[in-house]
């Protein structure tokens, strides 16, 4: 997995090659400022520590709002729920007033960068792969209501967790690309082709990008949606919270991904598998 300098001349080519080889890419010197991310982590940590979060309980129809650890996801093929709680941020959704401006500014900034990264992916896709895209990749996310920013809180481990449960069991993402600033604690791992697990460089300031199932589908498998997980911390780290901020880039509902699927049909299939609808 390459760490690519966003400002380097051949950044796009290096980045897309890393995505093709591993399903992951790591950017440094990118436009998302570390102090912005740190401020979001601090402010949302306070929110997760407060009782206010229960006033924003998730809407099963719209899928916005606060998801408690009791209703957290169970990864496909796993029995134990992940040890996490989270909040789904959509520009049209409910957001606590005191947190709204900062998180929506971040949503817009990260979405803009994501559009540029999709242009890189298209530019450096082999001709026969680029022919498969039903429209320009960055166009697929224009005016989309579906892109999701998830603010995740992995609480400190109490020692009474269900046997076999981890912070996020091995899974693939559903969307086109996921944009993730390095979390405030390590733990993210990606699976290699030989089945072994590799730590994703989690230096603060790194921006981690991975392929989701929808881009794998749209590229005929050229870009692999790679399995990844968040493992439990050990020793003194077990007493620390972990905050994470993935932006899941989703096309508009009607966008054609392949002969088999639109964005909407693919999303519904996967959400049913996850047990969240």
XYZ file of C-alpha atoms in Angstrom:
277
model
C 0.000 0.000 0.000
C 1.619 3.225 -1.174
C 1.685 6.469 0.776
C 1.265 9.105 -1.940
C 2.040 12.812 -1.716
C -1.110 14.542 -3.016
C 1.045 17.409 -4.352
C 3.481 15.188 -6.267
C 3.467 15.372 -10.079
C 2.566 11.714 -10.544
C 0.231 11.543 -7.525
C -2.827 10.453 -9.530
C -1.030 7.612 -11.273
C 0.602 6.313 -8.059
C -2.626 6.580 -6.109
C -4.731 4.715 -8.676
C -2.093 1.981 -9.002
C -2.255 1.482 -5.220
C -6.054 1.245 -5.390
C -5.825 -1.342 -8.169
C -3.218 -3.458 -6.372
C -4.589 -3.340 -2.810
C -8.001 -1.622 -2.841
C -6.462 1.058 -0.570
C -4.449 4.260 -0.977
C -2.975 6.663 1.591
C -2.535 10.383 0.843
C -0.376 12.950 2.634
C -0.229 16.747 2.034
C -3.913 16.701 1.073
C -6.373 19.645 1.434
C -8.108 18.399 4.624
C -6.540 20.219 7.557
C -5.584 18.222 10.629
C -6.902 20.871 13.043
C -10.369 20.630 11.435
C -10.451 16.866 11.938
C -9.152 17.152 15.524
C -11.847 19.695 16.353
C -14.561 17.394 14.964
C -13.176 14.481 16.988
C -13.238 16.561 20.204
C -16.714 17.979 19.669
C -18.336 14.696 18.687
C -16.625 12.840 21.530
C -18.440 15.229 23.896
C -21.693 14.489 22.069
C -21.233 10.721 22.421
C -20.503 11.201 26.134
C -23.764 13.150 26.602
C -27.376 12.039 26.988
C -28.324 14.403 24.136
C -27.445 11.682 21.617
C -30.618 9.773 22.545
C -32.735 12.720 21.296
C -31.490 11.930 17.779
C -32.275 8.183 17.673
C -31.955 6.925 14.101
C -34.887 6.966 11.690
C -35.336 3.445 10.222
C -36.742 4.910 6.982
C -34.229 7.687 6.371
C -31.266 6.038 8.181
C -30.123 9.366 9.669
C -29.279 10.123 13.293
C -27.737 8.227 16.220
C -27.241 4.451 16.232
C -26.565 3.065 19.716
C -24.292 0.089 20.374
C -27.400 -2.066 20.926
C -28.460 -1.604 17.299
C -24.968 -1.426 15.819
C -24.166 -3.348 12.647
C -23.316 -7.014 12.436
C -20.852 -7.498 9.575
C -21.891 -9.870 6.799
C -20.987 -13.439 7.784
C -20.522 -12.576 11.481
C -22.757 -13.247 14.488
C -21.461 -10.693 17.016
C -22.383 -7.028 16.788
C -19.510 -4.569 16.355
C -18.440 -2.712 19.515
C -19.334 0.799 18.386
C -21.957 3.528 18.252
C -22.258 6.083 15.482
C -24.113 9.003 13.927
C -25.220 9.271 10.302
C -24.740 12.763 8.884
C -26.560 13.770 5.691
C -26.958 17.442 4.693
C -30.735 16.895 4.586
C -30.806 14.963 7.889
C -31.032 15.866 11.572
C -27.811 17.225 13.084
C -27.366 18.768 16.567
C -27.349 22.543 16.048
C -24.039 23.139 17.874
C -22.249 20.617 15.626
C -23.969 21.379 12.340
C -21.845 24.030 10.626
C -18.486 22.382 11.295
C -19.550 18.900 10.213
C -21.309 20.118 7.037
C -18.264 22.192 6.063
C -16.205 19.022 6.407
C -18.781 16.994 4.435
C -18.555 19.467 1.539
C -14.747 19.674 1.612
C -14.292 15.892 1.676
C -16.926 15.399 -1.056
C -15.131 17.911 -3.274
C -11.815 16.094 -2.809
C -13.562 12.790 -3.486
C -14.772 14.108 -6.853
C -11.170 14.909 -7.771
C -10.012 11.425 -6.696
C -12.724 9.842 -8.853
C -11.395 11.866 -11.803
C -7.958 10.350 -11.085
C -9.462 6.853 -10.987
C -11.151 7.378 -14.332
C -8.106 8.984 -15.967
C -5.822 6.099 -14.984
C -8.278 3.259 -15.582
C -7.274 1.052 -18.549
C -9.305 1.883 -21.674
C -11.323 -1.343 -21.505
C -12.228 -0.627 -17.859
C -13.121 3.031 -18.454
C -15.528 1.882 -21.201
C -17.588 0.117 -18.531
C -18.462 3.335 -16.677
C -22.013 4.366 -17.589
C -21.061 8.041 -17.074
C -17.997 9.914 -15.777
C -17.280 8.683 -12.236
C -17.240 12.140 -10.673
C -20.550 12.868 -12.405
C -22.137 9.897 -10.589
C -21.892 11.801 -7.279
C -23.037 15.225 -8.559
C -26.024 16.413 -6.485
C -26.299 13.004 -4.836
C -28.371 12.862 -1.627
C -26.858 9.464 -0.797
C -23.260 10.206 0.264
C -23.009 9.392 3.969
C -20.670 10.842 6.580
C -20.531 8.526 9.579
C -19.107 9.733 12.887
C -18.033 6.592 14.738
C -17.294 6.174 18.432
C -15.610 2.983 19.576
C -15.940 3.110 23.383
C -13.244 1.942 25.792
C -13.373 -1.821 26.344
C -15.041 -2.760 29.628
C -13.904 -6.388 29.706
C -17.423 -7.841 29.482
C -17.659 -7.743 25.674
C -19.263 -10.656 23.863
C -16.740 -13.380 23.065
C -15.348 -12.843 19.566
C -16.732 -9.303 19.224
C -14.344 -6.639 17.892
C -14.688 -2.940 17.153
C -15.443 -3.596 13.477
C -15.470 -7.142 12.124
C -13.946 -7.827 8.703
C -16.125 -6.284 5.995
C -16.123 -4.535 2.642
C -17.723 -1.122 2.089
C -20.812 -0.845 -0.119
C -20.132 2.510 -1.816
C -17.802 3.840 -4.560
C -14.931 5.208 -2.456
C -14.494 5.745 1.282
C -12.507 8.780 2.454
C -11.134 8.400 5.973
C -8.816 10.703 7.950
C -6.562 8.604 10.200
C -8.440 7.997 13.477
C -7.248 9.263 16.851
C -6.189 5.695 17.746
C -4.740 2.867 15.577
C -6.527 -0.413 14.875
C -7.480 -0.341 11.178
C -6.189 -3.347 9.224
C -6.583 -4.420 5.588
C -6.491 -7.999 4.315
C -3.750 -8.946 1.845
C -4.375 -11.256 -1.103
C -2.778 -14.136 0.852
C -5.320 -13.698 3.665
C -2.907 -12.059 6.143
C -3.709 -8.720 7.806
C -1.680 -5.531 7.492
C -1.900 -2.397 9.671
C -2.997 0.674 7.707
C -0.566 3.582 8.379
C -2.510 5.605 10.938
C -0.231 8.606 11.422
C -2.400 11.613 12.159
C -2.654 13.630 8.940
C -2.856 10.578 6.672
C -5.954 10.304 4.527
C -6.967 6.706 3.873
C -9.051 5.889 0.796
C -10.503 2.520 -0.049
C -12.539 1.000 -2.843
C -16.141 0.021 -2.139
C -18.279 -2.681 -3.747
C -19.985 -0.226 -6.120
C -16.695 0.779 -7.789
C -15.657 -2.863 -7.921
C -18.978 -3.567 -9.677
C -18.664 -0.586 -12.042
C -15.044 -1.448 -12.973
C -15.783 -5.116 -13.653
C -13.577 -6.084 -10.708
C -10.494 -4.113 -11.801
C -10.614 -2.127 -8.548
C -10.981 -4.586 -5.653
C -13.226 -3.889 -2.678
C -10.835 -5.129 -0.012
C -11.835 -6.595 3.327
C -10.808 -4.500 6.345
C -11.471 -4.448 10.094
C -10.809 -2.501 13.291
C -9.196 -4.703 15.921
C -9.545 -4.314 19.677
C -6.789 -2.405 21.473
C -4.687 -4.109 24.127
C -3.103 -3.034 27.418
C -3.592 0.587 28.434
C -5.015 1.434 24.971
C -8.117 -0.621 25.836
C -9.210 2.240 28.116
C -9.228 4.784 25.276
C -12.096 5.787 22.998
C -11.530 5.786 19.254
C -13.259 8.295 16.962
C -13.390 7.761 13.217
C -14.901 9.799 10.384
C -15.501 7.821 7.165
C -17.222 9.520 4.224
C -18.982 6.868 2.139
C -19.274 8.191 -1.393
C -22.533 7.081 -3.007
C -23.820 7.800 -6.526
C -27.327 9.076 -7.144
C -29.934 6.315 -6.797
C -30.583 5.959 -10.536
C -26.920 5.697 -11.587
C -26.246 2.495 -13.538
C -23.300 0.584 -12.064
C -23.442 -2.478 -14.317
C -25.846 -4.605 -16.312
C -27.006 -6.077 -12.997
C -27.338 -3.050 -10.765
C -28.180 0.582 -10.206
C -26.928 2.274 -7.047
C -30.339 1.772 -5.432
C -30.762 -1.912 -6.237
C -27.229 -2.685 -5.051
C -27.593 -0.708 -1.823
C -30.907 -2.391 -0.945
C -29.419 -5.839 -1.542
C -26.480 -5.117 0.771
C -28.544 -3.434 3.516
C -30.794 -6.493 3.632
C -27.696 -8.696 4.007
C -26.483 -6.484 6.882
C -29.847 -6.719 8.609
C -30.330 -2.950 8.877
C -33.482 -2.946 6.730
